[in-house]
Amino acid sequence: MAAPFQRSASLAVALQLGILLLFLSSIVIGDDVSRASPDNESATCGNDFRLVKVKRWVDGVEKEAIGGLTADFGSVLPAHAEEGHRFSAVFADPLNGCSLSSSNFKPDHEFISGQMVQLDTVYGTGHSILSAIYQLKYLDEAEFSMKGSRFVSGSIALTVRGDCIFTTKAKVAQAGEAAALIVINDEEGLVQMSCGNDTTLNITIPVITISKSGGEELKKSMANGGKVELLLYSPDRPILDYSVIFLWLMAVGTVVFASLWSEITGSKQTDVQYNELSPQDSGSAADKDDEEKEILHISAKSAIVFVITASTFLLLLYFFMSAWFIWLLIILFCIGGIEGMHNCIVSLVLSKFRGSEQKRMNLPLLGEVSIFSLAVLIFCVLFAVAWAATRMESYSWIGQDILGICMMITVLQLAQLPNIKVATVLLCCAFVYDIFWVFLSPFIFQDSVMIAVAEGDKSGGESIPMLLRVPRIADPYYGYNMIGFGDILFPGLLVSFAFRFDKANEKGILNGYFLWLSIGYGVGLLFTYLALYLMDGHGQPALLYLVPCTLGTCVLLGWIRGETKLMWNYDTDDTRESDEQLVSGEEA
């Protein structure tokens, strides 16, 4: 074939991207949630860490609420907004809130107006990370001294993190008769503020923390001279959000449809779907040989190398995550999504309308191409570009999920497990990989590497796109439930193998493996979400539950049926070589 848009090129691009994206994310997570305080803390520090909604008004106009997290000390916030009270917002003096000055706390509406005070952000190093330090620039010292020295009580004090421990800030705010204390974090995310073993602490005001971006929002409102009022409350989260059901259906549906894709589109259409941009010379023996080469049969060695490579790449993401790195991942995701979406649409349409590929045209540099496939490609590119441009919008999860599902279906057509031996090596390595980077990595890196990467803690709060996500429907804190591509692709490879094994050995639905492994995958996901809520939303290594429910089910059924040895050595290299020699001999 002379045309550049050949089937092998398309498959190579999709396969390389699919294998790269396969290991980037393998975790089921939700947003930060309430969780219990450490067991070794004193009775005065026994509050649970709970999410908080900070309702705000600027000059009497209600604005979007800000999220926060309570400390394990201080008074408990009401669960309903109707039970709370609005207080004016106050920046502490000094802003670190570590001591009381002569002017105590300064209400924004008394001295921050017009050109009297300007709030700037100065960046410096602290806590081994980039810190945001807020400074007040006084443009009229005389007027400020006259108005700012007046003592104001009953306001919510705003301080920035750093320079002293959280309990000191709380004691100072309480001594200044503040109604509550809000600590602005110096990075994205919510820090857990605990009092350690301080048995003398007696804080009777609410103490919460908000993220750096939340603090920026408050700062902008106050810098413009607006009167800012806040109301703090902590609504209860539902035990089970309905979005989990949709996420479960998407994950299970992707695995099942990917396994049945050749049946849905018609197995004879395999040669057609990737040749839509190529000259009409398919059907030859060379094409048949190319098809065999384009399927990646994963080996035991490559399975181990994949996991090692994935760990290396995960560490690179953790240490060097930045805006440009996120954009690189977005571009790779879009390319893989375009290839996957194009493959799915073309193969599905051609399975129903065989004549769609007949109309062709000659283009410079490209040669003869299918008009239909070219139109689909343009549509897929526009779809991916539109998603990338609107990825921060509330509805962007729809485009992200469509691109991700199409890409994973394509990857599961191209990468195949030859037998249970390779499946055992791959899934066991992934099992250890998942558990280590979620649960054990904090002992080395003081942070869960997998969770930090998935949530985008070091990328300005923007998460990587290699996730399926669904917005929380009944959650007052909104956010998303998410599942990594690895939690679909790893078990999906095994489920796809089970379908091919059943078909090759002419097994029925009940005496085969595909149905039971599909059920096992669904049950494993249910266990994952059960653990997610029992552990108060802490990100879960889903493969901890999915591998036993899929690989364990396969091995157990094989042992009961006496087919373990057959599945263990099924479709080995030696078997394929002997088959090829047999075919060659017959042809001769």
Coordinates of C-alpha atoms in Angstrom, one line a residue:
M1 CA 0.0 0.0 0.0
A2 CA 1.3 3.4 -0.9
A3 CA -1.2 5.7 0.7
P4 CA 0.0 7.2 4.0
F5 CA -3.3 6.6 5.8
Q6 CA -2.8 2.9 5.9
R7 CA -4.4 0.6 8.4
S8 CA -1.2 -0.3 10.1
A9 CA -0.4 3.4 10.7
S10 CA -3.7 4.0 12.3
L11 CA -3.4 1.0 14.5
A12 CA 0.1 1.9 15.5
V13 CA -0.9 5.3 16.6
A14 CA -3.9 4.1 18.5
L15 CA -2.0 1.2 20.1
Q16 CA 1.0 3.4 21.2
L17 CA -1.3 6.0 22.8
G18 CA -3.5 3.3 24.3
I19 CA -0.6 1.6 26.0
L20 CA 0.7 4.9 27.2
L21 CA -2.6 5.9 28.7
L22 CA -3.3 2.5 30.0
F23 CA -1.1 3.0 33.1
L24 CA -1.6 6.6 33.8
S25 CA -4.5 6.3 36.1
S26 CA -5.8 3.2 38.0
I27 CA -7.9 4.4 40.9
V28 CA -11.5 5.1 42.0
I29 CA -11.8 8.4 43.8
G30 CA -14.2 11.1 44.9
D31 CA -13.5 14.6 46.0
D32 CA -12.2 15.3 49.5
V33 CA -14.8 14.1 52.0
S34 CA -15.4 14.1 55.7
R35 CA -13.3 11.7 57.7
A36 CA -12.6 10.9 61.4
S37 CA -9.8 12.6 63.4
P38 CA -6.7 10.7 64.4
D39 CA -7.3 8.2 67.3
N40 CA -4.3 9.4 69.3
E41 CA -5.6 13.0 69.8
S42 CA -7.0 14.4 73.0
A43 CA -10.7 14.6 73.8
T44 CA -10.6 18.4 73.1
C45 CA -9.6 17.6 69.5
G46 CA -12.1 14.9 68.8
N47 CA -14.1 16.6 66.0
D48 CA -14.3 14.8 62.6
F49 CA -12.8 16.5 59.6
R50 CA -15.9 17.6 57.7
L51 CA -16.4 19.4 54.5
V52 CA -17.9 22.9 54.8
K53 CA -19.8 25.2 52.5
V54 CA -18.9 28.9 52.8
K55 CA -21.8 31.0 51.4
R56 CA -20.8 34.5 50.5
W57 CA -22.4 37.8 49.7
V58 CA -20.7 40.8 48.2
D59 CA -22.6 44.0 48.9
G60 CA -25.6 42.0 49.6
V61 CA -25.5 39.9 46.3
E62 CA -25.0 36.2 46.8
K63 CA -22.0 34.7 45.0
E64 CA -20.9 31.1 44.4
A65 CA -20.1 29.2 47.6
I66 CA -16.6 28.2 48.5
G67 CA -15.6 24.8 49.8
G68 CA -13.7 24.3 53.0
L69 CA -12.8 21.7 55.7
T70 CA -13.2 21.9 59.4
A71 CA -10.4 21.4 61.9
D72 CA -10.6 18.6 64.5
F73 CA -11.0 21.3 67.2
G74 CA -13.4 24.2 67.7
S75 CA -17.2 24.3 67.7
V76 CA -19.3 22.2 65.4
L77 CA -21.0 23.9 62.4
P78 CA -24.7 23.6 61.7
A79 CA -25.8 21.1 59.1
H80 CA -28.2 23.5 57.4
A81 CA -27.7 27.0 56.1
E82 CA -30.9 28.1 57.8
E83 CA -29.3 27.4 61.2
G84 CA -26.2 29.5 60.5
H85 CA -25.5 33.2 60.7
R86 CA -24.0 35.7 58.4
F87 CA -20.9 37.6 59.6
S88 CA -18.8 40.2 57.9
A89 CA -15.4 39.0 56.6
V90 CA -12.2 40.4 58.3
F91 CA -8.5 40.0 57.5
A92 CA -6.4 39.5 60.6
D93 CA -3.7 41.9 61.5
P94 CA -1.1 40.6 61.1
L95 CA -2.3 38.4 58.2
N96 CA -0.7 35.3 59.5
G97 CA -3.0 35.5 62.6
C98 CA -0.2 34.5 64.9
S99 CA -0.6 37.5 67.3
L100 CA -2.9 40.3 68.2
S101 CA -1.9 43.8 67.1
S102 CA -3.1 47.1 68.5
S103 CA -5.8 47.2 65.8
N104 CA -6.8 43.6 66.4
F105 CA -9.0 42.6 63.4
K106 CA -9.8 45.0 60.7
P107 CA -13.3 44.8 59.0
D108 CA -13.0 45.0 55.2
H109 CA -16.0 47.2 54.9
E110 CA -14.5 49.8 57.3
F111 CA -11.1 50.4 55.8
I112 CA -10.8 48.4 52.6
S113 CA -12.5 50.6 50.0
G114 CA -11.5 52.4 46.9
Q115 CA -7.8 53.2 46.8
M116 CA -7.4 53.2 50.6
V117 CA -6.0 49.6 50.7
Q118 CA -4.7 47.3 48.0
L119 CA -4.3 43.6 48.4
D120 CA -1.4 42.0 46.6
T121 CA 0.0 38.5 46.5
V122 CA 3.7 37.9 47.0
Y123 CA 5.2 34.4 46.4
G124 CA 8.0 32.9 48.5
T125 CA 9.2 29.6 49.7
G126 CA 7.8 27.9 52.8
H127 CA 7.0 24.4 53.8
S128 CA 9.3 23.3 50.9
I129 CA 6.5 24.4 48.5
L130 CA 5.5 27.7 46.8
S131 CA 3.5 29.6 49.4
A132 CA 1.1 32.5 48.8
I133 CA 1.7 35.3 51.3
Y134 CA -0.9 38.1 51.4
Q135 CA 0.3 41.6 52.2
L136 CA -1.6 44.8 52.9
K137 CA -0.3 48.0 51.3
Y138 CA -1.5 51.0 53.2
L139 CA -2.0 53.9 50.9
D140 CA -3.3 56.3 53.5
E141 CA -1.7 55.6 56.9
A142 CA -3.5 58.4 58.7
E143 CA -7.0 57.3 57.7
F144 CA -6.2 53.7 58.3
S145 CA -4.9 54.4 61.8
M146 CA -8.1 56.2 62.7
K147 CA -10.6 53.6 61.4
G148 CA -8.5 50.4 61.7
S149 CA -7.8 50.8 65.4
R150 CA -11.4 50.4 66.3
F151 CA -12.0 47.0 67.9
V152 CA -14.5 44.9 66.0
S153 CA -15.9 41.6 67.4
G154 CA -18.4 39.1 65.9
S155 CA -16.6 38.9 62.5
I156 CA -15.1 36.0 60.7
A157 CA -11.3 36.3 60.8
L158 CA -9.3 35.4 57.7
T159 CA -5.7 34.4 58.1
V160 CA -3.1 32.8 55.8
R161 CA -1.3 29.5 56.6
G162 CA 2.2 29.7 58.0
D163 CA 4.5 31.2 60.6
C164 CA 2.7 29.4 63.5
I165 CA 0.6 26.3 64.3
F166 CA -3.1 26.2 63.6
T167 CA -4.0 26.2 67.3
T168 CA -2.2 29.4 67.9
K169 CA -4.1 31.1 65.1
A170 CA -7.3 29.8 66.7
K171 CA -6.4 31.1 70.1
V172 CA -5.6 34.5 68.7
A173 CA -8.8 34.7 66.8
Q174 CA -10.8 33.6 69.8
A175 CA -9.0 36.2 72.0
G176 CA -10.0 38.8 69.4
E177 CA -13.6 37.8 69.9
A178 CA -13.9 36.6 66.2
A179 CA -17.1 34.7 65.4
A180 CA -15.0 32.1 63.4
L181 CA -11.6 31.5 61.9
I182 CA -10.9 30.7 58.2
V183 CA -7.3 29.7 57.4
I184 CA -6.4 30.2 53.7
N185 CA -4.2 27.4 52.5
D186 CA -1.0 28.2 50.6
E187 CA -1.7 25.6 47.8
E188 CA -4.7 24.0 46.2
G189 CA -6.5 21.4 48.2
L190 CA -7.7 21.4 51.8
V191 CA -5.3 20.8 54.7
Q192 CA -6.3 18.8 57.7
M193 CA -5.8 21.1 60.8
S194 CA -5.2 19.1 63.9
C195 CA -4.2 20.1 67.4
G196 CA -1.9 17.1 68.2
N197 CA -1.7 16.3 71.9
D198 CA -2.6 19.7 73.2
T199 CA -4.8 18.8 76.2
T200 CA -5.3 22.4 77.3
L201 CA -6.9 23.6 74.2
N202 CA -10.3 25.2 74.6
I203 CA -11.5 26.6 71.3
T204 CA -15.2 27.5 71.2
I205 CA -15.4 29.1 67.7
P206 CA -15.6 27.3 64.4
V207 CA -12.2 26.8 62.6
I208 CA -12.0 25.9 59.0
T209 CA -9.6 26.0 56.1
I210 CA -10.2 26.9 52.4
S211 CA -8.0 26.4 49.4
K212 CA -5.7 29.0 47.9
S213 CA -8.1 29.7 45.0
G214 CA -10.9 30.2 47.5
G215 CA -8.8 32.8 49.3
E216 CA -8.1 34.5 46.0
E217 CA -11.8 34.9 45.4
L218 CA -12.3 36.5 48.8
K219 CA -9.3 38.7 48.3
K220 CA -10.6 40.0 45.0
S221 CA -14.0 40.8 46.4
M222 CA -12.5 42.7 49.3
A223 CA -9.9 44.5 47.2
N224 CA -12.6 46.0 45.1
G225 CA -14.1 47.7 48.1
G226 CA -17.1 45.3 48.5
K227 CA -18.6 44.4 51.8
V228 CA -18.1 40.6 52.1
E229 CA -20.3 38.5 54.4
L230 CA -19.9 34.8 55.0
L231 CA -22.1 32.0 56.4
L232 CA -20.5 28.7 57.4
Y233 CA -22.4 25.4 57.5
S234 CA -21.5 21.7 57.0
P235 CA -24.3 19.7 55.3
D236 CA -24.2 15.9 55.6
R237 CA -23.2 14.0 52.5
P238 CA -25.4 11.2 51.2
I239 CA -24.1 7.7 51.9
L240 CA -24.5 6.8 48.2
D241 CA -24.7 9.3 45.4
Y242 CA -26.7 8.3 42.4
S243 CA -23.7 9.2 40.1
V244 CA -22.0 6.0 41.2
I245 CA -24.7 4.0 39.4
F246 CA -24.0 5.8 36.1
L247 CA -20.2 5.4 36.5
W248 CA -20.7 1.7 37.3
L249 CA -22.8 1.3 34.1
M250 CA -20.2 3.1 32.0
A251 CA -17.3 1.0 33.3
V252 CA -19.1 -2.4 33.0
G253 CA -20.7 -1.4 29.7
T254 CA -17.3 -0.4 28.2
V255 CA -15.8 -3.8 29.2
V256 CA -18.7 -5.8 27.8
F257 CA -19.1 -3.8 24.6
A258 CA -15.3 -3.9 23.9
S259 CA -15.4 -7.6 24.3
L260 CA -18.4 -8.0 22.0
W261 CA -17.3 -5.3 19.5
S262 CA -16.3 -7.7 16.8
E263 CA -19.7 -9.3 17.0
I264 CA -21.6 -6.0 17.2
T265 CA -19.8 -4.6 14.1
G266 CA -19.4 -8.0 12.3
S267 CA -16.1 -9.8 12.4
K268 CA -15.8 -9.5 8.6
Q269 CA -15.7 -5.8 8.8
T270 CA -12.4 -5.7 10.7
D271 CA -10.5 -5.3 7.4
V272 CA -12.7 -2.5 6.2
Q273 CA -12.8 -0.2 9.2
Y274 CA -9.1 0.8 9.1
N275 CA -8.9 1.0 5.3
E276 CA -11.3 3.8 4.8
L277 CA -8.5 6.3 4.1
S278 CA -6.5 3.8 2.0
P279 CA -6.5 2.8 -1.7
Q280 CA -8.8 -0.1 -2.6
D281 CA -6.3 -2.9 -2.6
S282 CA -7.5 -4.8 0.5
G283 CA -8.4 -8.4 0.6
S284 CA -4.9 -9.6 -0.3
A285 CA -2.8 -12.1 1.6
A286 CA -0.5 -9.2 2.6
D287 CA -3.4 -7.5 4.3
K288 CA -4.2 -10.6 6.2
D289 CA -0.6 -10.8 7.4
D290 CA -0.7 -7.1 8.4
E291 CA -3.8 -7.8 10.4
E292 CA -2.1 -10.5 12.4
K293 CA 0.9 -8.2 13.1
E294 CA -1.2 -5.3 14.2
I295 CA -2.7 -7.1 17.1
L296 CA -0.5 -6.8 20.2
H297 CA -0.2 -10.1 22.0
I298 CA 1.0 -9.1 25.5
S299 CA 3.7 -11.4 26.9
A300 CA 4.7 -12.0 30.5
K301 CA 7.9 -9.9 30.0
S302 CA 6.1 -7.0 28.4
A303 CA 3.5 -7.1 31.3
I304 CA 6.3 -6.6 33.8
V305 CA 8.0 -3.9 31.7
F306 CA 4.7 -2.1 31.4
V307 CA 4.2 -1.8 35.1
I308 CA 7.8 -0.6 35.7
T309 CA 7.4 1.9 33.0
A310 CA 4.0 3.0 34.4
S311 CA 5.6 3.5 37.9
T312 CA 8.4 5.6 36.3
F313 CA 5.9 7.8 34.4
L314 CA 3.7 8.2 37.5
L315 CA 6.7 9.5 39.5
L316 CA 7.5 12.0 36.6
L317 CA 3.9 13.2 36.8
Y318 CA 4.1 13.5 40.6
F319 CA 7.3 15.5 40.7
F320 CA 7.1 17.5 37.5
M321 CA 3.3 18.0 37.1
S322 CA 2.7 21.5 35.8
A323 CA 0.5 23.4 33.4
W324 CA 2.5 22.4 30.3
F325 CA 2.6 18.8 31.4
I326 CA -1.2 18.8 31.8
W327 CA -1.5 20.2 28.3
L328 CA 0.8 17.5 26.9
L329 CA -1.5 14.9 28.5
I330 CA -4.6 16.7 27.1
I331 CA -3.1 16.6 23.6
L332 CA -2.2 12.9 23.9
F333 CA -5.6 12.2 25.2
C334 CA -7.3 14.1 22.3
I335 CA -5.2 12.2 19.7
G336 CA -6.0 8.9 21.3
G337 CA -9.7 9.9 21.6
I338 CA -9.9 11.0 18.0
E339 CA -8.4 7.7 16.8
G340 CA -10.7 5.7 19.0
M341 CA -13.8 7.7 18.2
H342 CA -13.1 7.5 14.5
N343 CA -12.6 3.7 14.7
C344 CA -15.8 3.2 16.6
I345 CA -18.0 5.4 14.4
V346 CA -16.6 4.0 11.1
S347 CA -16.7 0.4 12.1
L348 CA -20.3 0.7 13.5
V349 CA -21.7 2.5 10.5
L350 CA -20.0 0.2 8.0
S351 CA -21.4 -2.8 9.8
K352 CA -24.9 -1.5 8.9
F353 CA -24.3 0.4 5.6
R354 CA -21.7 -1.5 3.6
G355 CA -21.8 1.0 0.7
S356 CA -20.7 4.0 2.7
E357 CA -17.0 3.5 1.9
Q358 CA -17.4 3.3 -1.9
K359 CA -17.3 7.1 -2.5
R360 CA -13.7 8.2 -2.6
M361 CA -11.7 11.3 -3.7
N362 CA -8.1 12.2 -4.4
L363 CA -6.4 14.7 -2.1
P364 CA -2.9 16.2 -2.4
L365 CA -0.4 14.2 -0.4
L366 CA -3.1 11.8 0.9
G367 CA -4.0 10.2 -2.4
E368 CA -7.3 8.4 -2.7
V369 CA -9.4 8.5 0.5
S370 CA -12.9 7.6 1.6
I371 CA -15.2 10.7 1.8
F372 CA -17.2 9.2 4.6
S373 CA -14.1 8.3 6.7
L374 CA -12.6 11.7 6.1
A375 CA -15.8 13.4 7.2
V376 CA -15.9 11.3 10.4
L377 CA -12.3 12.2 11.1
I378 CA -13.0 15.9 10.7
F379 CA -16.0 15.6 13.1
C380 CA -13.9 13.7 15.7
V381 CA -11.1 16.4 15.5
L382 CA -13.7 19.1 16.0
F383 CA -15.3 17.2 18.9
A384 CA -11.9 16.7 20.7
V385 CA -10.9 20.4 20.1
A386 CA -14.3 21.6 21.5
W387 CA -13.9 19.4 24.6
A388 CA -10.3 20.7 25.2
A389 CA -11.5 24.3 24.9
T390 CA -14.4 23.8 27.3
R391 CA -12.8 21.2 29.6
M392 CA -13.2 23.5 32.7
E393 CA -17.0 23.8 32.1
S394 CA -19.5 21.8 34.2
Y395 CA -20.6 19.8 31.2
S396 CA -17.2 18.9 29.9
W397 CA -17.3 15.4 31.6
I398 CA -19.7 14.3 28.8
G399 CA -17.1 14.8 26.1
Q400 CA -14.3 13.5 28.2
D401 CA -16.2 10.2 28.9
I402 CA -17.2 9.8 25.2
L403 CA -13.5 10.2 24.0
G404 CA -12.3 7.9 26.8
I405 CA -14.8 5.1 26.2
C406 CA -14.1 5.1 22.4
M407 CA -10.4 5.0 23.0
M408 CA -10.6 2.2 25.5
I409 CA -12.8 0.1 23.2
T410 CA -10.2 0.5 20.4
V411 CA -7.3 -0.4 22.7
L412 CA -9.1 -3.6 23.8
Q413 CA -9.5 -4.5 20.2
L414 CA -5.7 -4.1 19.6
A415 CA -4.1 -5.4 22.8
Q416 CA -4.9 -9.1 23.6
L417 CA -3.9 -11.5 26.4
P418 CA -2.9 -14.9 24.9
N419 CA -3.6 -17.0 28.0
I420 CA -4.2 -17.0 31.7
K421 CA -0.5 -17.2 32.5
V422 CA 0.2 -13.8 31.0
A423 CA -3.1 -12.5 32.5
T424 CA -1.9 -13.6 36.0
V425 CA 1.5 -11.9 35.6
L426 CA -0.1 -8.7 34.3
L427 CA -2.9 -8.4 36.8
C428 CA -0.8 -9.4 39.8
C429 CA 1.8 -6.8 38.8
A430 CA -1.0 -4.2 38.4
F431 CA -2.5 -5.3 41.7
V432 CA 0.8 -4.6 43.5
Y433 CA 1.3 -1.4 41.5
D434 CA -2.1 0.0 42.5
I435 CA -1.9 -0.8 46.2
F436 CA 1.7 0.5 46.5
W437 CA 1.1 3.9 44.8
V438 CA -2.2 4.5 46.7
F439 CA -1.7 3.0 50.2
L440 CA 2.1 2.6 50.7
S441 CA 3.6 5.5 48.8
P442 CA 2.7 8.0 51.6
F443 CA 5.3 6.3 53.8
I444 CA 8.0 7.3 51.3
F445 CA 6.7 10.5 49.7
Q446 CA 4.5 11.8 52.6
D447 CA 1.7 11.7 50.0
S448 CA -0.4 9.2 48.1
V449 CA 1.2 9.6 44.7
M450 CA -1.6 8.0 42.7
I451 CA -4.3 10.2 44.4
A452 CA -2.2 13.4 44.1
V453 CA -1.7 12.8 40.4
A454 CA -5.3 11.8 39.7
E455 CA -6.7 14.9 41.6
G456 CA -4.1 17.2 40.1
D457 CA -2.9 18.5 43.4
K458 CA 0.3 19.8 41.8
S459 CA -1.2 21.1 38.6
G460 CA -3.4 23.9 39.9
G461 CA -6.2 21.6 40.8
E462 CA -6.8 20.4 37.2
S463 CA -6.9 16.6 37.1
I464 CA -5.5 14.4 34.3
P465 CA -8.0 13.6 31.6
M466 CA -7.4 9.8 31.7
L467 CA -10.5 9.3 33.9
L468 CA -14.2 8.6 33.5
R469 CA -16.1 11.0 35.7
V470 CA -19.7 11.8 36.5
P471 CA -20.9 14.8 38.6
R472 CA -22.4 14.0 42.0
I473 CA -26.1 14.4 41.7
A474 CA -27.3 14.5 45.3
D475 CA -24.1 15.8 46.9
P476 CA -24.4 19.3 48.4
Y477 CA -20.6 19.7 47.7
Y478 CA -20.9 18.8 44.1
G479 CA -17.7 17.4 42.7
Y480 CA -17.2 14.2 40.7
N481 CA -17.0 10.5 41.1
M482 CA -14.1 9.2 39.0
I483 CA -12.6 5.9 37.8
G484 CA -9.2 5.6 36.1
F485 CA -8.7 4.0 32.7
G486 CA -6.5 1.3 34.2
D487 CA -9.4 0.0 36.3
I488 CA -11.3 -0.7 33.0
L489 CA -8.5 -1.7 30.7
F490 CA -6.7 -4.2 33.0
P491 CA -9.8 -6.3 33.8
G492 CA -11.1 -5.6 30.3
L493 CA -8.2 -7.5 28.7
L494 CA -9.1 -10.6 30.8
V495 CA -12.8 -10.3 30.0
S496 CA -12.0 -10.0 26.3
F497 CA -9.8 -13.0 26.4
A498 CA -12.6 -15.0 28.1
F499 CA -15.0 -14.1 25.2
R500 CA -12.5 -15.2 22.6
F501 CA -11.8 -18.4 24.5
D502 CA -15.5 -19.2 24.8
K503 CA -16.0 -18.5 21.1
A504 CA -13.0 -20.6 19.9
N505 CA -14.1 -23.5 22.1
E506 CA -17.8 -23.2 21.2
K507 CA -18.9 -22.7 24.8
G508 CA -22.3 -21.6 25.8
I509 CA -23.3 -18.6 28.0
L510 CA -23.5 -20.5 31.2
N511 CA -20.7 -23.0 30.7
G512 CA -18.3 -20.4 29.4
Y513 CA -16.3 -17.7 31.2
F514 CA -17.3 -14.4 29.6
L515 CA -20.6 -14.0 31.5
W516 CA -19.1 -14.9 34.9
L517 CA -16.1 -12.7 34.5
S518 CA -18.4 -9.8 33.4
I519 CA -20.4 -10.3 36.6
G520 CA -17.3 -10.6 38.6
Y521 CA -16.1 -7.3 37.3
G522 CA -19.3 -5.6 38.2
V523 CA -19.3 -7.1 41.7
G524 CA -15.6 -6.0 42.1
L525 CA -16.6 -2.4 41.3
L526 CA -19.4 -2.6 43.8
F527 CA -16.9 -3.7 46.5
T528 CA -14.7 -0.8 45.4
Y529 CA -17.4 1.8 45.9
L530 CA -18.4 0.2 49.2
A531 CA -14.9 0.6 50.4
L532 CA -14.8 4.1 49.1
Y533 CA -17.6 5.1 51.4
L534 CA -16.6 3.0 54.3
M535 CA -13.3 4.7 54.2
D536 CA -14.9 8.2 54.0
G537 CA -14.1 8.8 50.4
H538 CA -10.3 8.1 50.6
G539 CA -9.2 7.1 47.1
Q540 CA -9.3 3.3 46.5
P541 CA -6.9 1.1 44.5
A542 CA -9.8 -0.5 42.5
L543 CA -7.6 -3.3 41.3
L544 CA -7.4 -4.5 44.9
Y545 CA -11.0 -5.6 44.5
L546 CA -11.3 -6.1 40.7
V547 CA -8.4 -8.5 40.3
P548 CA -9.7 -11.1 42.8
C549 CA -13.2 -10.8 41.4
T550 CA -12.1 -11.3 37.8
L551 CA -8.9 -13.3 37.7
G552 CA -9.9 -15.2 40.9
T553 CA -13.3 -16.1 39.3
C554 CA -11.5 -17.3 36.1
V555 CA -9.0 -19.5 37.9
L556 CA -11.7 -20.9 40.2
L557 CA -14.0 -21.8 37.4
G558 CA -11.1 -23.3 35.4
W559 CA -10.1 -25.4 38.4
I560 CA -13.7 -26.7 38.9
R561 CA -14.1 -27.5 35.2
G562 CA -10.6 -29.0 34.9
E563 CA -9.6 -26.5 32.2
T564 CA -6.9 -24.5 34.1
K565 CA -4.0 -26.2 32.2
L566 CA -5.7 -25.5 28.9
M567 CA -6.3 -21.8 29.7
W568 CA -2.8 -21.5 31.3
N569 CA -1.0 -22.4 28.1
Y570 CA -3.7 -21.4 25.6
D571 CA -2.5 -19.6 22.4
T572 CA 1.2 -19.7 23.3
D573 CA 3.9 -18.7 20.8
D574 CA 4.8 -22.3 20.2
T575 CA 1.2 -23.1 19.4
R576 CA 0.9 -20.3 16.9
E577 CA 4.2 -21.2 15.2
S578 CA 3.0 -24.9 14.8
D579 CA -0.3 -23.7 13.4
E580 CA 1.5 -21.4 10.9
Q581 CA 3.7 -24.3 9.9
L582 CA 0.7 -26.5 9.4
V583 CA -1.0 -23.9 7.3
S584 CA 2.1 -23.4 5.2
G585 CA 2.4 -27.1 4.7
E586 CA -1.2 -27.4 3.5
E587 CA -0.7 -24.5 1.1
A588 CA 2.5 -26.1 -0.3

